[in-house]
């Protein structure tokens, strides 16, 4: 579904990604793990058109999307849930969700998808008329994910969905990620909680200082002593 081939990305003169290559097959959960500042979020921003690569190709469903505008990429079926949630605080939960379907014209199907989001996240149904800025961190994460689902993505990019959440809420979010994947959405997950990420992923990549240094199945990475010591707390 997605093939990233040797992309270089810069912030001014600083190179953030160095010849990064990876593949995501349809139906999979693929995770990127690595320390803060390693380039994980930069990669997702590049895939969603917020940053442009200087070199390399990004093949999605057979076409090169490198450097295409963000709205074109959303239309093609890629949705991005950014780090820090980024919900529209002065709009209600339902208005935020409807905004996720902004590019769609199929009103009846939009209503059906709204019901589906409320099924996945019952808490959002309870809060649907509430201003998003008054929600807890976990509820805002649910809302950000729900809003992305409303665009009916084929590929969902998730950036640090568990950041700043209580352990119980982290469990809920990861269970939901698996549920979204089961409904047919392919997921590329950036996550600092490497244990949780590897427990639900099919494939995994480790990024260090802008380079992919290790890749393999999630099970292989979980079993690797090097990865255990560096990212899994030595367990």
mmCIF file of N, CA and C in Angstrom, residues 173-229:
data_model
loop_
_atom_site.group_PDB
_atom_site.id
_atom_site.type_symbol
_atom_site.label_atom_id
_atom_site.label_comp_id
_atom_site.label_asym_id
_atom_site.label_seq_id
_atom_site.Cartn_x
_atom_site.Cartn_y
_atom_site.Cartn_z
ATOM 1 N N UNK A 173 -7.071 2.940 24.412
ATOM 2 C CA UNK A 173 -6.688 3.496 23.103
ATOM 3 C C UNK A 173 -6.085 2.396 22.226
ATOM 4 N N UNK A 174 -5.238 1.554 22.808
ATOM 5 C CA UNK A 174 -4.601 0.495 22.006
ATOM 6 C C UNK A 174 -5.613 -0.575 21.575
ATOM 7 N N UNK A 175 -6.561 -0.883 22.449
ATOM 8 C CA UNK A 175 -7.630 -1.824 22.077
ATOM 9 C C UNK A 175 -8.417 -1.252 20.899
ATOM 10 N N UNK A 176 -8.660 0.049 20.944
ATOM 11 C CA UNK A 176 -9.410 0.712 19.871
ATOM 12 C C UNK A 176 -8.622 0.718 18.564
ATOM 13 N N UNK A 177 -7.319 0.912 18.643
ATOM 14 C CA UNK A 177 -6.478 0.883 17.430
ATOM 15 C C UNK A 177 -6.620 -0.479 16.748
ATOM 16 N N UNK A 178 -6.588 -1.539 17.555
ATOM 17 C CA UNK A 178 -6.758 -2.893 16.988
ATOM 18 C C UNK A 178 -8.139 -3.056 16.353
ATOM 19 N N UNK A 179 -9.144 -2.471 17.011
ATOM 20 C CA UNK A 179 -10.524 -2.561 16.513
ATOM 21 C C UNK A 179 -10.653 -1.837 15.163
ATOM 22 N N UNK A 180 -10.070 -0.649 15.058
ATOM 23 C CA UNK A 180 -10.100 0.131 13.809
ATOM 24 C C UNK A 180 -9.398 -0.656 12.703
ATOM 25 N N UNK A 181 -8.290 -1.298 13.052
ATOM 26 C CA UNK A 181 -7.544 -2.102 12.078
ATOM 27 C C UNK A 181 -8.384 -3.289 11.607
ATOM 28 N N UNK A 182 -9.118 -3.907 12.524
ATOM 29 C CA UNK A 182 -9.959 -5.062 12.165
ATOM 30 C C UNK A 182 -11.066 -4.687 11.184
ATOM 31 N N UNK A 183 -11.487 -3.418 11.210
ATOM 32 C CA UNK A 183 -12.544 -2.985 10.285
ATOM 33 C C UNK A 183 -11.981 -2.717 8.882
ATOM 34 N N UNK A 184 -10.670 -2.926 8.707
ATOM 35 C CA UNK A 184 -10.102 -2.821 7.363
ATOM 36 C C UNK A 184 -9.192 -1.622 7.130
ATOM 37 N N UNK A 185 -8.928 -0.822 8.173
ATOM 38 C CA UNK A 185 -8.045 0.341 8.013
ATOM 39 C C UNK A 185 -6.606 -0.055 8.324
ATOM 40 N N UNK A 186 -5.704 0.249 7.407
ATOM 41 C CA UNK A 186 -4.274 0.002 7.615
ATOM 42 C C UNK A 186 -3.725 1.120 8.499
ATOM 43 N N UNK A 187 -2.801 0.787 9.402
ATOM 44 C CA UNK A 187 -2.339 1.782 10.387
ATOM 45 C C UNK A 187 -0.817 1.857 10.426
ATOM 46 N N UNK A 188 -0.319 3.099 10.389
ATOM 47 C CA UNK A 188 1.100 3.367 10.648
ATOM 48 C C UNK A 188 1.153 4.135 11.962
ATOM 49 N N UNK A 189 1.762 3.520 12.963
ATOM 50 C CA UNK A 189 1.703 4.002 14.341
ATOM 51 C C UNK A 189 3.076 4.456 14.818
ATOM 52 N N UNK A 190 3.160 5.721 15.230
ATOM 53 C CA UNK A 190 4.364 6.234 15.885
ATOM 54 C C UNK A 190 4.086 6.237 17.382
ATOM 55 N N UNK A 191 4.968 5.620 18.165
ATOM 56 C CA UNK A 191 4.637 5.443 19.583
ATOM 57 C C UNK A 191 5.892 5.285 20.428
ATOM 58 N N UNK A 192 5.928 6.050 21.549
ATOM 59 C CA UNK A 192 7.061 5.911 22.471
ATOM 60 C C UNK A 192 6.895 4.722 23.413
ATOM 61 N N UNK A 193 5.655 4.316 23.615
ATOM 62 C CA UNK A 193 5.409 3.137 24.444
ATOM 63 C C UNK A 193 5.667 1.903 23.571
ATOM 64 N N UNK A 194 6.951 1.567 23.434
ATOM 65 C CA UNK A 194 7.374 0.526 22.487
ATOM 66 C C UNK A 194 6.766 -0.834 22.818
ATOM 67 N N UNK A 195 6.647 -1.149 24.104
ATOM 68 C CA UNK A 195 6.051 -2.435 24.498
ATOM 69 C C UNK A 195 4.642 -2.601 23.939
ATOM 70 N N UNK A 196 3.819 -1.574 24.155
ATOM 71 C CA UNK A 196 2.432 -1.630 23.693
ATOM 72 C C UNK A 196 2.378 -1.659 22.165
ATOM 73 N N UNK A 197 3.189 -0.820 21.536
ATOM 74 C CA UNK A 197 3.181 -0.733 20.074
ATOM 75 C C UNK A 197 3.557 -2.072 19.442
ATOM 76 N N UNK A 198 4.615 -2.691 19.948
ATOM 77 C CA UNK A 198 5.060 -3.973 19.383
ATOM 78 C C UNK A 198 4.061 -5.096 19.666
ATOM 79 N N UNK A 199 3.310 -4.955 20.746
ATOM 80 C CA UNK A 199 2.352 -6.029 21.092
ATOM 81 C C UNK A 199 1.175 -6.087 20.116
ATOM 82 N N UNK A 200 0.887 -4.974 19.405
ATOM 83 C CA UNK A 200 -0.254 -5.005 18.474
ATOM 84 C C UNK A 200 0.174 -4.937 17.001
ATOM 85 N N UNK A 201 1.467 -4.663 16.739
ATOM 86 C CA UNK A 201 1.911 -4.439 15.352
ATOM 87 C C UNK A 201 2.275 -5.741 14.635
ATOM 88 N N UNK A 202 2.232 -5.688 13.300
ATOM 89 C CA UNK A 202 2.741 -6.783 12.467
ATOM 90 C C UNK A 202 4.229 -6.577 12.166
ATOM 91 N N UNK A 203 4.547 -5.359 11.699
ATOM 92 C CA UNK A 203 5.928 -5.013 11.333
ATOM 93 C C UNK A 203 6.369 -3.817 12.158
ATOM 94 N N UNK A 204 7.695 -3.662 12.301
ATOM 95 C CA UNK A 204 8.206 -2.546 13.101
ATOM 96 C C UNK A 204 9.518 -2.013 12.529
ATOM 97 N N UNK A 205 9.710 -0.711 12.720
ATOM 98 C CA UNK A 205 10.937 -0.033 12.311
ATOM 99 C C UNK A 205 11.441 0.798 13.479
ATOM 100 N N UNK A 206 12.767 0.811 13.649
ATOM 101 C CA UNK A 206 13.371 1.659 14.687
ATOM 102 C C UNK A 206 14.096 2.797 13.983
ATOM 103 N N UNK A 207 13.785 4.031 14.396
ATOM 104 C CA UNK A 207 14.442 5.216 13.824
ATOM 105 C C UNK A 207 15.349 5.824 14.878
ATOM 106 N N UNK A 208 16.581 6.085 14.494
ATOM 107 C CA UNK A 208 17.543 6.790 15.357
ATOM 108 C C UNK A 208 18.171 7.913 14.544
ATOM 109 N N UNK A 209 18.140 9.119 15.111
ATOM 110 C CA UNK A 209 18.705 10.311 14.458
ATOM 111 C C UNK A 209 18.442 10.352 12.950
ATOM 112 N N UNK A 210 17.167 10.176 12.612
ATOM 113 C CA UNK A 210 16.744 10.347 11.227
ATOM 114 C C UNK A 210 16.977 9.183 10.295
ATOM 115 N N UNK A 211 17.488 8.068 10.822
ATOM 116 C CA UNK A 211 17.726 6.885 9.973
ATOM 117 C C UNK A 211 16.984 5.669 10.513
ATOM 118 N N UNK A 212 16.541 4.807 9.607
ATOM 119 C CA UNK A 212 16.007 3.508 10.029
ATOM 120 C C UNK A 212 17.206 2.606 10.312
ATOM 121 N N UNK A 213 17.303 2.153 11.575
ATOM 122 C CA UNK A 213 18.479 1.352 11.953
ATOM 123 C C UNK A 213 18.149 -0.130 12.127
ATOM 124 N N UNK A 214 16.883 -0.431 12.410
ATOM 125 C CA UNK A 214 16.467 -1.830 12.562
ATOM 126 C C UNK A 214 15.051 -1.956 11.991
ATOM 127 N N UNK A 215 14.775 -3.081 11.335
ATOM 128 C CA UNK A 215 13.398 -3.354 10.919
ATOM 129 C C UNK A 215 13.167 -4.858 10.946
ATOM 130 N N UNK A 216 11.914 -5.241 11.055
ATOM 131 C CA UNK A 216 11.569 -6.667 11.083
ATOM 132 C C UNK A 216 10.147 -6.836 11.549
ATOM 133 N N UNK A 217 9.756 -8.071 11.821
ATOM 134 C CA UNK A 217 8.416 -8.265 12.369
ATOM 135 C C UNK A 217 8.427 -7.754 13.820
ATOM 136 N N UNK A 218 7.240 -7.395 14.303
ATOM 137 C CA UNK A 218 7.140 -6.898 15.681
ATOM 138 C C UNK A 218 7.660 -7.946 16.667
ATOM 139 N N UNK A 219 7.365 -9.229 16.380
ATOM 140 C CA UNK A 219 7.819 -10.316 17.274
ATOM 141 C C UNK A 219 9.339 -10.388 17.316
ATOM 142 N N UNK A 220 9.995 -10.227 16.143
ATOM 143 C CA UNK A 220 11.470 -10.253 16.088
ATOM 144 C C UNK A 220 12.064 -9.131 16.927
ATOM 145 N N UNK A 221 11.471 -7.945 16.815
ATOM 146 C CA UNK A 221 12.006 -6.805 17.570
ATOM 147 C C UNK A 221 11.776 -6.979 19.065
ATOM 148 N N UNK A 222 10.621 -7.564 19.423
ATOM 149 C CA UNK A 222 10.332 -7.826 20.840
ATOM 150 C C UNK A 222 11.343 -8.803 21.434
ATOM 151 N N UNK A 223 11.807 -9.729 20.609
ATOM 152 C CA UNK A 223 12.732 -10.762 21.094
ATOM 153 C C UNK A 223 14.193 -10.322 21.070
ATOM 154 N N UNK A 224 14.482 -9.198 20.396
ATOM 155 C CA UNK A 224 15.871 -8.755 20.223
ATOM 156 C C UNK A 224 16.431 -8.142 21.508
ATOM 157 N N UNK A 225 17.585 -8.663 21.949
ATOM 158 C CA UNK A 225 18.215 -8.143 23.175
ATOM 159 C C UNK A 225 18.556 -6.660 23.038
ATOM 160 N N UNK A 226 19.037 -6.291 21.857
ATOM 161 C CA UNK A 226 19.424 -4.887 21.604
ATOM 162 C C UNK A 226 18.213 -3.953 21.775
ATOM 163 N N UNK A 227 17.081 -4.371 21.225
ATOM 164 C CA UNK A 227 15.863 -3.556 21.313
ATOM 165 C C UNK A 227 15.336 -3.551 22.749
ATOM 166 N N UNK A 228 15.396 -4.704 23.410
ATOM 167 C CA UNK A 228 14.954 -4.777 24.807
ATOM 168 C C UNK A 228 15.703 -3.767 25.669
ATOM 169 N N UNK A 229 17.024 -3.756 25.513
ATOM 170 C CA UNK A 229 17.862 -2.863 26.333
ATOM 171 C C UNK A 229 17.581 -1.393 26.019
#
